[in-house]
Coordinates of C-alpha atoms in Angstrom, one line a residue:
Chain A
M26 CA 0.0 -12.2 29.3
S27 CA 1.4 -15.6 29.9
P28 CA -0.7 -18.2 31.7
S29 CA 1.7 -17.9 34.6
S30 CA 1.2 -14.2 35.1
Q31 CA -1.5 -11.6 34.9
I32 CA 1.0 -8.7 34.9
P33 CA 1.0 -6.9 31.5
D34 CA 4.3 -6.5 29.8
P35 CA 6.1 -3.6 31.4
R36 CA 6.9 -2.1 28.0
L37 CA 3.3 -2.1 26.8
S38 CA 1.7 1.3 26.2
I39 CA -2.0 1.7 25.4
N40 CA -2.5 4.2 22.7
Q41 CA -5.6 6.1 23.6
A42 CA -7.1 5.5 20.2
T43 CA -7.5 1.9 21.0
I44 CA -10.1 2.9 23.6
K45 CA -11.4 5.8 21.5
H46 CA -14.6 6.4 23.3
A47 CA -13.0 6.6 26.8
D48 CA -12.4 10.2 28.1
L49 CA -9.0 11.0 29.5
A50 CA -10.0 10.1 33.1
T51 CA -11.4 6.8 32.1
A52 CA -8.4 6.0 29.8
L53 CA -5.9 6.7 32.5
R54 CA -7.8 4.8 35.2
V55 CA -8.5 1.7 33.1
T56 CA -4.9 1.6 31.8
A57 CA -3.4 1.9 35.3
D58 CA -5.9 -0.5 36.9
A59 CA -5.0 -3.2 34.4
G60 CA -1.4 -2.9 35.5
V61 CA -0.2 -1.3 32.2
R62 CA 2.6 1.2 32.9
S63 CA 2.4 3.6 29.9
I64 CA -0.1 5.4 27.7
G65 CA 0.0 7.4 24.5
L66 CA -2.5 10.2 24.4
W67 CA -4.5 11.9 21.7
R68 CA -4.9 15.6 21.5
E69 CA -8.7 15.9 21.5
P70 CA -9.3 14.2 24.9
V71 CA -6.5 16.3 26.3
H72 CA -8.1 19.4 25.0
A73 CA -11.4 18.4 26.5
V74 CA -10.1 18.9 30.0
G75 CA -7.4 21.4 29.2
L76 CA -3.6 20.8 29.1
D77 CA -2.8 21.7 32.7
V78 CA -5.6 19.5 34.1
A79 CA -4.6 16.7 31.7
A80 CA -1.0 16.9 32.9
R81 CA -2.0 16.7 36.5
M82 CA -4.3 13.8 35.8
L83 CA -1.5 12.0 34.0
S84 CA 0.9 12.7 36.8
D85 CA -1.6 11.4 39.4
S86 CA -2.1 8.2 37.3
G87 CA 1.5 7.2 37.8
L88 CA 1.7 6.2 34.1
R89 CA 4.5 6.9 31.7
F90 CA 3.6 9.0 28.7
S91 CA 4.9 7.4 25.4
T92 CA 3.6 9.6 22.5
H93 CA 1.3 12.4 21.7
C94 CA -1.0 11.9 18.7
R95 CA -0.9 13.8 16.5
G96 CA 0.6 16.6 14.5
G97 CA 1.3 16.9 10.8
F98 CA -1.1 17.6 7.9
F99 CA 1.7 19.4 6.2
T100 CA 0.7 19.2 2.5
L101 CA -1.3 22.3 2.1
P102 CA 0.2 25.0 -0.2
A103 CA 1.4 28.3 1.2
G104 CA -1.4 30.3 2.7
A105 CA -3.5 30.9 5.7
D106 CA -4.6 27.3 6.1
R107 CA -1.0 26.1 6.1
E108 CA -0.1 28.7 8.7
T109 CA -3.0 27.6 10.8
A110 CA -1.8 24.0 10.6
L111 CA 1.7 25.0 11.5
D112 CA 0.5 26.9 14.5
D113 CA -1.5 23.9 15.6
N114 CA 1.6 21.8 15.4
R115 CA 3.4 24.4 17.6
R116 CA 0.7 23.9 20.2
A117 CA 1.1 20.1 19.9
I118 CA 4.8 20.4 20.5
E119 CA 4.2 22.3 23.7
E120 CA 1.6 19.8 24.8
T121 CA 4.0 17.0 24.1
A122 CA 6.7 18.6 26.3
T123 CA 4.2 19.3 29.1
L124 CA 2.7 15.8 29.1
A125 CA 6.1 14.1 28.9
A126 CA 7.3 16.1 31.9
A127 CA 4.1 15.1 33.8
G128 CA 4.4 11.4 33.1
A129 CA 6.3 8.9 35.2
E130 CA 10.0 8.3 34.8
G131 CA 10.8 6.9 31.4
S132 CA 8.2 9.1 29.6
T133 CA 9.2 10.2 26.1
A134 CA 8.4 13.5 24.5
V135 CA 7.4 12.2 21.1
L136 CA 4.9 13.9 18.8
V137 CA 3.6 11.6 16.0
L138 CA 3.2 13.3 12.7
V139 CA 0.8 12.2 10.0
A140 CA 2.0 13.9 6.8
G141 CA -1.4 14.7 5.2
G142 CA -2.7 13.7 1.8
L143 CA -2.9 15.4 -1.5
P144 CA -4.7 18.7 -1.3
A145 CA -8.1 18.7 -2.9
G146 CA -7.8 18.7 -6.7
S147 CA -4.1 18.1 -6.7
R148 CA -2.1 15.3 -8.4
D149 CA 1.3 16.7 -7.4
L150 CA 2.5 14.0 -5.1
I151 CA 6.1 15.1 -5.3
G152 CA 5.2 18.7 -4.5
A153 CA 3.1 17.5 -1.5
R154 CA 6.1 15.5 -0.2
E155 CA 8.3 18.6 -0.5
R156 CA 5.9 20.6 1.5
V157 CA 6.1 18.0 4.3
R158 CA 9.8 18.4 4.3
D159 CA 9.5 22.2 4.4
A160 CA 7.0 22.1 7.3
I161 CA 9.3 19.9 9.3
G162 CA 12.1 22.3 8.6
V163 CA 10.0 25.1 10.1
L164 CA 9.0 23.1 13.2
A165 CA 12.2 21.3 13.9
P166 CA 13.9 24.2 15.8
E167 CA 10.8 24.7 17.9
A168 CA 10.7 21.0 18.7
E169 CA 14.4 21.0 19.6
A170 CA 13.9 24.0 21.9
A171 CA 11.0 22.1 23.6
G172 CA 13.0 18.9 23.8
V173 CA 10.4 17.1 21.7
T174 CA 11.1 14.5 19.0
L175 CA 8.9 14.7 15.9
A176 CA 8.1 11.2 14.7
I177 CA 7.3 11.0 11.0
E178 CA 4.9 8.2 10.6
P179 CA 4.9 6.5 7.2
L180 CA 1.3 5.4 6.6
H181 CA 0.3 2.4 4.5
P182 CA 0.2 3.3 0.8
M183 CA -3.5 2.8 0.7
Y184 CA -3.7 6.1 2.6
A185 CA -1.2 7.9 0.2
S186 CA -3.8 10.1 -1.4
D187 CA -6.0 11.1 1.5
R188 CA -4.0 10.8 4.7
A189 CA -0.3 10.7 4.3
V190 CA 2.0 11.1 1.3
I191 CA 4.8 9.5 3.3
S192 CA 4.4 5.8 2.5
T193 CA 7.5 3.9 3.5
L194 CA 9.9 3.8 6.4
G195 CA 12.7 4.5 4.0
H196 CA 10.9 7.6 2.7
A197 CA 10.4 8.9 6.3
L198 CA 14.1 8.3 7.0
D199 CA 15.1 10.1 3.9
I200 CA 13.2 13.2 5.1
A201 CA 14.4 12.8 8.7
A202 CA 18.0 12.7 7.5
D203 CA 18.1 16.5 7.1
F204 CA 17.7 16.9 10.9
A205 CA 19.2 15.8 14.1
P206 CA 17.9 12.4 15.3
E207 CA 16.8 13.6 18.7
V208 CA 14.6 16.2 16.9
V209 CA 13.2 14.2 13.9
G210 CA 12.7 10.5 13.9
A211 CA 10.2 8.0 12.5
A212 CA 7.3 6.0 13.9
V213 CA 7.7 2.3 13.2
D214 CA 4.1 0.9 13.0
T215 CA 3.8 -2.7 12.0
F216 CA 0.4 -2.2 10.3
H217 CA 1.8 0.4 7.9
I218 CA 5.0 -1.2 6.9
W219 CA 4.8 -5.0 7.4
W220 CA 4.3 -5.6 3.6
D221 CA 7.5 -3.6 2.5
P222 CA 10.1 -5.9 0.9
Q223 CA 12.7 -3.5 2.4
V224 CA 11.1 -3.4 5.9
L225 CA 13.8 -5.3 7.8
E226 CA 16.7 -3.4 6.2
Q227 CA 14.9 -0.1 6.8
I228 CA 14.3 -0.9 10.5
A229 CA 18.0 -1.7 10.8
R230 CA 18.8 1.6 9.1
A231 CA 16.4 3.5 11.3
G232 CA 18.3 2.0 14.3
R233 CA 21.7 2.9 12.9
E234 CA 20.6 6.4 12.3
N235 CA 19.0 6.6 15.8
R236 CA 15.6 7.4 14.3
I237 CA 13.2 5.0 15.9
A238 CA 11.1 7.4 17.9
T239 CA 8.3 5.0 18.7
Y240 CA 7.5 1.3 17.9
Q241 CA 3.7 0.7 17.5
V242 CA 2.1 -2.6 16.9
C243 CA -1.3 -3.9 15.7
D244 CA -2.3 -6.5 13.1
W245 CA -3.4 -6.6 9.5
K246 CA -6.2 -8.9 8.3
T247 CA -8.3 -9.1 5.2
P248 CA -10.9 -8.5 4.0
L249 CA -10.3 -4.9 5.0
A250 CA -13.0 -3.0 6.8
A251 CA -15.3 -1.0 4.4
D252 CA -13.7 2.1 6.0
V253 CA -10.0 1.1 5.5
L254 CA -9.0 3.3 8.4
L255 CA -10.6 0.9 10.8
S256 CA -8.8 -2.3 9.7
R257 CA -6.4 -2.5 12.6
H258 CA -6.6 -5.6 14.8
Y259 CA -5.2 -7.1 18.0
T260 CA -1.7 -8.5 17.6
G261 CA -2.1 -12.1 16.6
D262 CA -5.5 -11.8 15.0
G263 CA -4.0 -11.2 11.5
V264 CA -1.1 -12.1 9.3
I265 CA 1.8 -9.9 10.5
D266 CA 4.9 -11.7 11.7
F267 CA 5.6 -9.8 14.9
G268 CA 8.6 -12.0 15.5
S269 CA 10.7 -10.8 12.7
L270 CA 9.7 -7.2 13.0
T271 CA 10.0 -7.0 16.8
R272 CA 13.4 -8.7 16.8
A273 CA 14.6 -6.3 14.1
V274 CA 13.5 -3.3 16.3
V275 CA 15.0 -4.9 19.4
A276 CA 18.3 -5.5 17.5
T277 CA 18.6 -1.8 17.0
G278 CA 18.8 -1.2 20.8
Y279 CA 15.3 0.3 21.0
D280 CA 14.4 -0.2 24.7
R281 CA 11.4 2.1 25.2
D282 CA 7.6 1.6 25.4
I283 CA 5.7 -0.2 22.6
E284 CA 2.3 1.1 21.8
V285 CA -0.7 -0.8 20.7
E286 CA -2.8 1.5 18.5
I287 CA -6.0 0.0 17.1
F288 CA -8.7 1.6 15.1
N289 CA -11.5 -0.9 14.8
A290 CA -15.3 -0.2 15.2
E291 CA -15.9 -3.6 16.8
I292 CA -13.2 -3.1 19.4
W293 CA -14.3 0.4 20.1
A294 CA -17.8 -0.9 20.9
D295 CA -16.3 -3.1 23.6
T296 CA -15.7 -1.7 27.2
P297 CA -12.4 0.0 27.7
E298 CA -11.6 -2.5 30.5
S299 CA -12.1 -5.4 28.3
V300 CA -10.1 -3.8 25.4
V301 CA -7.1 -3.0 27.7
R302 CA -7.2 -6.5 29.1
R303 CA -7.4 -8.1 25.7
T304 CA -4.7 -5.8 24.4
A305 CA -2.3 -6.9 27.2
E306 CA -3.1 -10.6 26.6
T307 CA -2.5 -10.4 22.9
F308 CA 0.6 -8.3 23.3
A309 CA 2.0 -10.8 25.7
A310 CA 1.4 -13.7 23.3
A311 CA 2.5 -12.0 20.1
V312 CA 5.1 -9.4 21.0
S313 CA 6.6 -10.1 24.4
P314 CA 8.3 -13.4 23.5
H315 CA 10.4 -11.4 21.0
L316 CA 11.6 -8.7 23.4
A317 CA 14.1 -10.8 25.4
Chain B
M5 CA -10.0 11.4 -27.9
S6 CA -9.2 14.9 -28.9
P7 CA -12.1 17.1 -30.0
S8 CA -10.7 17.1 -33.5
S9 CA -10.8 13.4 -33.9
Q10 CA -12.9 10.5 -32.9
I11 CA -10.1 8.0 -33.6
P12 CA -8.9 6.3 -30.4
D13 CA -5.2 6.4 -29.7
P14 CA -3.5 3.8 -31.8
R15 CA -1.6 2.4 -28.8
L16 CA -4.7 2.0 -26.6
S17 CA -5.6 -1.6 -25.7
I18 CA -8.8 -2.5 -23.9
N19 CA -8.1 -5.0 -21.2
Q20 CA -11.1 -7.3 -21.2
A21 CA -11.6 -6.9 -17.5
T22 CA -12.7 -3.4 -18.1
I23 CA -15.8 -4.8 -19.8
K24 CA -16.0 -7.8 -17.6
H25 CA -19.5 -8.9 -18.4
A26 CA -18.9 -9.0 -22.2
D27 CA -18.2 -12.4 -23.6
L28 CA -15.3 -12.8 -26.0
A29 CA -17.3 -12.2 -29.2
T30 CA -18.8 -9.0 -27.7
A31 CA -15.5 -7.8 -26.3
L32 CA -13.8 -8.2 -29.7
R33 CA -16.6 -6.6 -31.6
V34 CA -17.1 -3.6 -29.4
T35 CA -13.4 -3.0 -29.2
A36 CA -12.9 -3.1 -32.9
D37 CA -16.1 -1.2 -33.7
A38 CA -14.8 1.7 -31.5
G39 CA -11.7 1.9 -33.6
V40 CA -9.5 0.6 -30.8
R41 CA -6.6 -1.5 -32.3
S42 CA -5.6 -3.8 -29.5
I43 CA -7.1 -6.0 -26.7
G44 CA -5.8 -7.8 -23.6
L45 CA -7.7 -11.0 -22.9
W46 CA -8.7 -12.9 -19.8
R47 CA -8.5 -16.7 -19.6
E48 CA -12.0 -17.4 -18.5
P49 CA -13.8 -15.9 -21.6
V50 CA -11.2 -17.6 -23.8
H51 CA -11.8 -20.9 -22.1
A52 CA -15.6 -20.4 -22.6
V53 CA -15.2 -20.8 -26.3
G54 CA -12.1 -22.9 -26.4
L55 CA -8.6 -21.7 -27.3
D56 CA -8.7 -22.6 -31.0
V57 CA -12.0 -20.8 -31.5
A58 CA -10.8 -17.9 -29.5
A59 CA -7.7 -17.6 -31.6
R60 CA -9.7 -17.6 -34.8
M61 CA -12.1 -15.0 -33.4
L62 CA -9.2 -12.8 -32.4
S63 CA -7.6 -13.2 -35.8
D64 CA -10.9 -12.3 -37.6
S65 CA -11.3 -9.2 -35.4
G66 CA -8.1 -7.7 -36.8
L67 CA -7.1 -6.6 -33.3
R68 CA -3.6 -6.9 -31.8
F69 CA -3.3 -9.0 -28.7
S70 CA -1.4 -7.2 -25.9
T71 CA -1.5 -9.4 -22.8
H72 CA -3.1 -12.6 -21.4
C73 CA -4.5 -12.3 -17.9
R74 CA -3.5 -14.1 -15.9
G75 CA -1.1 -16.6 -14.4
G76 CA 0.6 -16.8 -11.1
F77 CA -0.7 -17.7 -7.6
F78 CA 2.7 -19.1 -6.8
T79 CA 2.8 -18.9 -3.0
L80 CA 1.4 -22.3 -2.1
P81 CA 3.8 -24.7 -0.4
A82 CA 5.1 -27.8 -2.1
G83 CA 2.3 -30.3 -2.8
A84 CA -0.5 -31.2 -5.1
D85 CA -2.1 -27.8 -5.1
R86 CA 1.1 -26.1 -6.1
E87 CA 1.6 -28.6 -8.9
T88 CA -1.9 -27.9 -10.1
A89 CA -1.2 -24.2 -10.1
L90 CA 2.0 -24.7 -12.1
D91 CA 0.3 -26.9 -14.6
D92 CA -2.4 -24.2 -15.0
N93 CA 0.4 -21.7 -15.7
R94 CA 1.8 -24.0 -18.3
R95 CA -1.5 -23.9 -20.1
A96 CA -1.6 -20.2 -19.8
I97 CA 1.8 -19.9 -21.4
E98 CA 0.5 -22.0 -24.4
E99 CA -2.6 -19.9 -24.6
T100 CA -0.5 -16.7 -24.6
A101 CA 1.6 -17.9 -27.5
T102 CA -1.3 -19.1 -29.5
L103 CA -3.3 -15.9 -29.0
A104 CA -0.3 -13.6 -29.7
A105 CA 0.3 -15.5 -33.0
A106 CA -3.4 -15.1 -33.9
G107 CA -3.5 -11.3 -33.2
A108 CA -2.6 -8.7 -35.7
E109 CA 1.0 -7.5 -36.3
G110 CA 2.4 -5.9 -33.3
S111 CA 0.8 -8.4 -30.9
T112 CA 2.9 -9.3 -27.9
A113 CA 3.1 -12.7 -26.1
V114 CA 2.9 -11.4 -22.5
L115 CA 1.4 -13.4 -19.7
V116 CA 0.6 -11.3 -16.6
L117 CA 1.4 -13.0 -13.3
V118 CA -0.2 -12.2 -10.0
A119 CA 2.0 -13.6 -7.4
G120 CA -0.6 -14.8 -4.9
G121 CA -1.1 -14.0 -1.3
L122 CA -0.1 -15.6 1.9
P123 CA -1.4 -19.2 2.2
A124 CA -4.2 -19.6 4.7
G125 CA -2.8 -19.5 8.2
S126 CA 0.7 -18.4 7.2
R127 CA 2.6 -15.3 8.3
D128 CA 5.7 -16.2 6.4
L129 CA 5.8 -13.4 3.9
I130 CA 9.5 -13.9 3.1
G131 CA 8.9 -17.6 2.4
A132 CA 5.9 -16.8 0.2
R133 CA 8.1 -14.5 -1.8
E134 CA 10.8 -17.1 -2.2
R135 CA 8.2 -19.6 -3.5
V136 CA 7.2 -17.0 -6.2
R137 CA 10.8 -16.8 -7.3
D138 CA 11.0 -20.6 -7.3
A139 CA 7.8 -21.0 -9.4
I140 CA 9.1 -18.5 -12.0
G141 CA 12.3 -20.5 -12.1
V142 CA 10.3 -23.6 -13.0
L143 CA 8.2 -21.8 -15.6
A144 CA 10.8 -19.6 -17.2
P145 CA 12.3 -22.3 -19.5
E146 CA 8.8 -23.2 -20.7
A147 CA 7.9 -19.6 -21.4
E148 CA 11.2 -19.1 -23.2
A149 CA 10.5 -22.2 -25.4
A150 CA 7.1 -20.8 -26.2
G151 CA 8.4 -17.3 -26.9
V152 CA 6.3 -15.9 -24.1
T153 CA 7.3 -13.1 -21.7
L154 CA 6.2 -13.6 -18.1
A155 CA 5.2 -10.2 -16.6
I156 CA 5.5 -10.1 -12.8
E157 CA 2.8 -7.6 -11.7
P158 CA 3.5 -5.9 -8.4
L159 CA 0.2 -5.2 -6.8
H160 CA -0.6 -2.4 -4.4
P161 CA 0.5 -3.2 -0.9
M162 CA -3.1 -3.3 0.3
Y163 CA -3.3 -6.6 -1.5
A164 CA -0.1 -8.0 0.0
S165 CA -1.7 -10.5 2.2
D166 CA -4.5 -11.9 0.0
R167 CA -3.5 -11.3 -3.6
A168 CA 0.1 -10.7 -4.3
V169 CA 3.1 -10.7 -2.1
I170 CA 5.0 -8.7 -4.7
S171 CA 4.3 -5.1 -3.8
T172 CA 6.6 -2.8 -5.6
L173 CA 8.1 -2.5 -9.0
G174 CA 11.6 -2.6 -7.5
H175 CA 10.7 -5.9 -5.9
A176 CA 9.4 -7.4 -9.1
L177 CA 12.6 -6.3 -10.9
D178 CA 14.7 -7.9 -8.2
I179 CA 13.0 -11.2 -8.9
A180 CA 13.1 -10.8 -12.7
A181 CA 16.8 -10.1 -12.5
D182 CA 17.5 -13.8 -12.2
F183 CA 16.1 -14.4 -15.8
A184 CA 16.6 -13.1 -19.3
P185 CA 14.5 -9.9 -19.9
E186 CA 12.6 -11.4 -22.9
V187 CA 11.5 -14.2 -20.6
V188 CA 10.7 -12.4 -17.3
G189 CA 9.7 -8.8 -17.1
A190 CA 7.3 -6.6 -15.1
A191 CA 3.9 -5.2 -15.5
V192 CA 3.9 -1.4 -14.9
D193 CA 0.4 -0.6 -13.7
T194 CA -0.2 3.0 -12.5
F195 CA -2.8 2.0 -10.0
H196 CA -0.5 -0.3 -8.1
I197 CA 2.7 1.8 -8.0
W198 CA 1.8 5.5 -8.3
W199 CA 2.3 6.1 -4.6
D200 CA 5.8 4.6 -4.5
P201 CA 8.5 7.2 -3.6
Q202 CA 10.8 5.3 -5.8
V203 CA 8.4 4.9 -8.8
L204 CA 10.2 7.1 -11.3
E205 CA 13.6 5.7 -10.6
Q206 CA 12.2 2.1 -10.7
I207 CA 10.5 2.8 -14.1
A208 CA 13.8 4.1 -15.4
R209 CA 15.5 1.0 -14.0
A210 CA 12.9 -1.3 -15.6
G211 CA 13.6 0.4 -18.9
R212 CA 17.4 0.1 -18.6
E213 CA 17.0 -3.6 -17.7
N214 CA 14.5 -4.1 -20.6
R215 CA 11.8 -5.4 -18.3
I216 CA 8.7 -3.3 -19.1
A217 CA 6.5 -6.1 -20.5
T218 CA 3.4 -4.1 -20.4
Y219 CA 2.2 -0.6 -19.3
Q220 CA -1.3 -0.5 -17.9
V221 CA -3.2 2.6 -16.7
C222 CA -6.2 3.4 -14.6
D223 CA -6.8 5.9 -11.8
W224 CA -6.8 5.9 -8.0
K225 CA -9.5 7.7 -6.1
T226 CA -10.7 7.7 -2.4
P227 CA -12.7 6.7 -0.6
L228 CA -11.8 3.3 -1.8
A229 CA -14.7 1.0 -2.8
A230 CA -15.9 -1.3 0.1
D231 CA -14.3 -4.1 -1.9
V232 CA -10.9 -2.6 -2.5
L233 CA -10.4 -4.8 -5.6
L234 CA -13.0 -2.6 -7.4
S235 CA -11.4 0.8 -6.8
R236 CA -10.0 1.3 -10.2
H237 CA -11.2 4.3 -12.3
Y238 CA -11.1 5.9 -15.7
T239 CA -7.8 7.8 -16.3
G240 CA -8.4 11.3 -15.1
D241 CA -11.1 10.6 -12.6
G242 CA -8.7 10.3 -9.7
V243 CA -5.4 11.6 -8.4
I244 CA -2.7 9.8 -10.4
D245 CA -0.4 12.0 -12.3
F246 CA -0.3 10.2 -15.7
G247 CA 2.0 12.8 -17.1
S248 CA 5.1 12.0 -15.0
L249 CA 4.5 8.2 -15.0
T250 CA 3.8 8.0 -18.8
R251 CA 6.7 10.2 -19.7
A252 CA 8.9 8.0 -17.5
V253 CA 7.7 4.9 -19.4
V254 CA 8.1 6.6 -22.8
A255 CA 11.6 7.7 -21.8
T256 CA 12.6 4.1 -21.5
G257 CA 11.8 3.5 -25.2
Y258 CA 8.6 1.5 -24.5
D259 CA 6.7 1.8 -27.7
R260 CA 4.0 -0.9 -27.4
D261 CA 0.4 -1.0 -26.5
I262 CA -0.9 0.6 -23.3
E263 CA -3.8 -1.2 -21.6
V264 CA -6.6 0.2 -19.6
E265 CA -7.7 -2.3 -17.0
I266 CA -10.5 -1.2 -14.7
F267 CA -12.3 -3.2 -12.0
N268 CA -15.2 -1.1 -11.0
A269 CA -18.8 -2.3 -10.3
E270 CA -20.3 0.9 -11.6
I271 CA -18.4 0.8 -14.8
W272 CA -19.2 -2.9 -15.3
A273 CA -22.9 -2.1 -15.0
D274 CA -22.6 0.2 -18.0
T275 CA -22.8 -1.1 -21.6
P276 CA -19.5 -2.3 -23.1
E277 CA -20.0 0.1 -26.0
S278 CA -20.2 3.0 -23.6
V279 CA -17.3 1.8 -21.5
V280 CA -15.0 1.4 -24.5
R281 CA -15.9 4.8 -25.8
R282 CA -15.4 6.4 -22.4
T283 CA -12.1 4.5 -22.0
A284 CA -10.9 5.9 -25.3
E285 CA -11.9 9.4 -24.5
T286 CA -10.3 9.5 -21.0
F287 CA -7.2 7.8 -22.3
A288 CA -6.9 10.5 -25.1
A289 CA -7.2 13.2 -22.5
A290 CA -5.0 11.8 -19.7
V291 CA -2.4 9.6 -21.4
S292 CA -2.1 10.4 -25.1
P293 CA -0.6 13.9 -24.6
H294 CA 2.4 12.4 -22.9
L295 CA 3.1 9.8 -25.6
A296 CA 4.6 12.2 -28.1

């Protein structure tokens, strides 16, 4: 936040993963108490209290709901495990709709999808990508019926083998192109795409095609953590130019919440109150100036 | 190598980094003794004996010379450090020409360029990339005069901030396009580009534009090593589909040596004899079948 104000940016949303060890009640309370207006939830802490209770708690918090994290894991070959994964995504779609309805005005029914990595023993990257497309084809009508947008999240290429075979924003948009934009969009996460020589033109394209389902920010810094999943940092602590990326997103007309999602063992060891405060301060310094 | 033959593939080249702890004499001897026909050298072990001696040793070995590693580090802003880096690249060009002339028939005068990362404290990725282009513009006439091809090596995006701001083959080709193909090409290294949704079309483009200066292979496996620089593996030990990538390279008409370049602490701890043997065996199994 700026020196002249302790009020967090009204568009900031705390993705619950940033305060991973907080249960749902704590996450909602800490976020609201800090003056933050929006939150993105994860499925596990929602399941821990049950969907109906979670929805009531969210409603009582007065917070907007920005995204539900996460569905996906679509790369398994045909069989029982794949059907189980698809069924789980159907539940995630319902959860997303319920939570978005329970959140304050301006909530968005967005389910973030992580594609999944190569199945064990497979080297068929092209086939895995086709199965992602197929799974989205199965789920899209159900998302549409529920009023939910599926947000394909391209993950950094260092996760291509074990987490997500969708590695660039352009690739996510290519897949989304088969579907209506209110049903299938893309997650624009600075950590995953900042390096891409095509990033600015693909953000512009995502805007033209009405596909920016969520904008998420956090920073990149080296050396990477030994577990590369945990290398995400507060905005401004690393090398990402949030100015150019944020202005590109704003230029598309994107006017919704902006999530900070950080996986970082050191940050997780801090208190949730401190993490939310620091998230708001660093967002105000690194991102807010580019939202005008 | 195939069960019916202990002769390594005639196109296999051992990149000296694969046997990092071997000095030049050992590297040449072990490579030739294994029946491998080609080697890619690194500057430091060449400097350790001096260029003239290194050239004579290479000539005596009977091996072809496939690449010199490496030049680059072009992202520094104008100033003395940048000039020092450019001068060092001028020496590397001369070394490349000398060593290629000393190697057996079929040697290639290719200098591999690693672009360099963001300068300390900088977030200007676009500016850093422009400085890479500028540096190549300065060096290209000198490379041309020396008969050396500069091979821009796109590095995996996980190295974009600290090693190389050139992250995709398409990006490398865009930069190379300003220059004659015999002067500026690209290094096609499976480890760095296997994940790219555009990889096959960019390899085809590289072929059409006569830009494949070297084809290098090694494998990708997760979890990544704690030091992500050291995550390279023997071909076949990971998830890369060497079939589709190698066939795409062969389809362009590329008919020169193929280097195996592995950075891996466990492999470096093995004897060079064992590493060269294992490299030849795994290459024969994973790559050779696709060279027909």
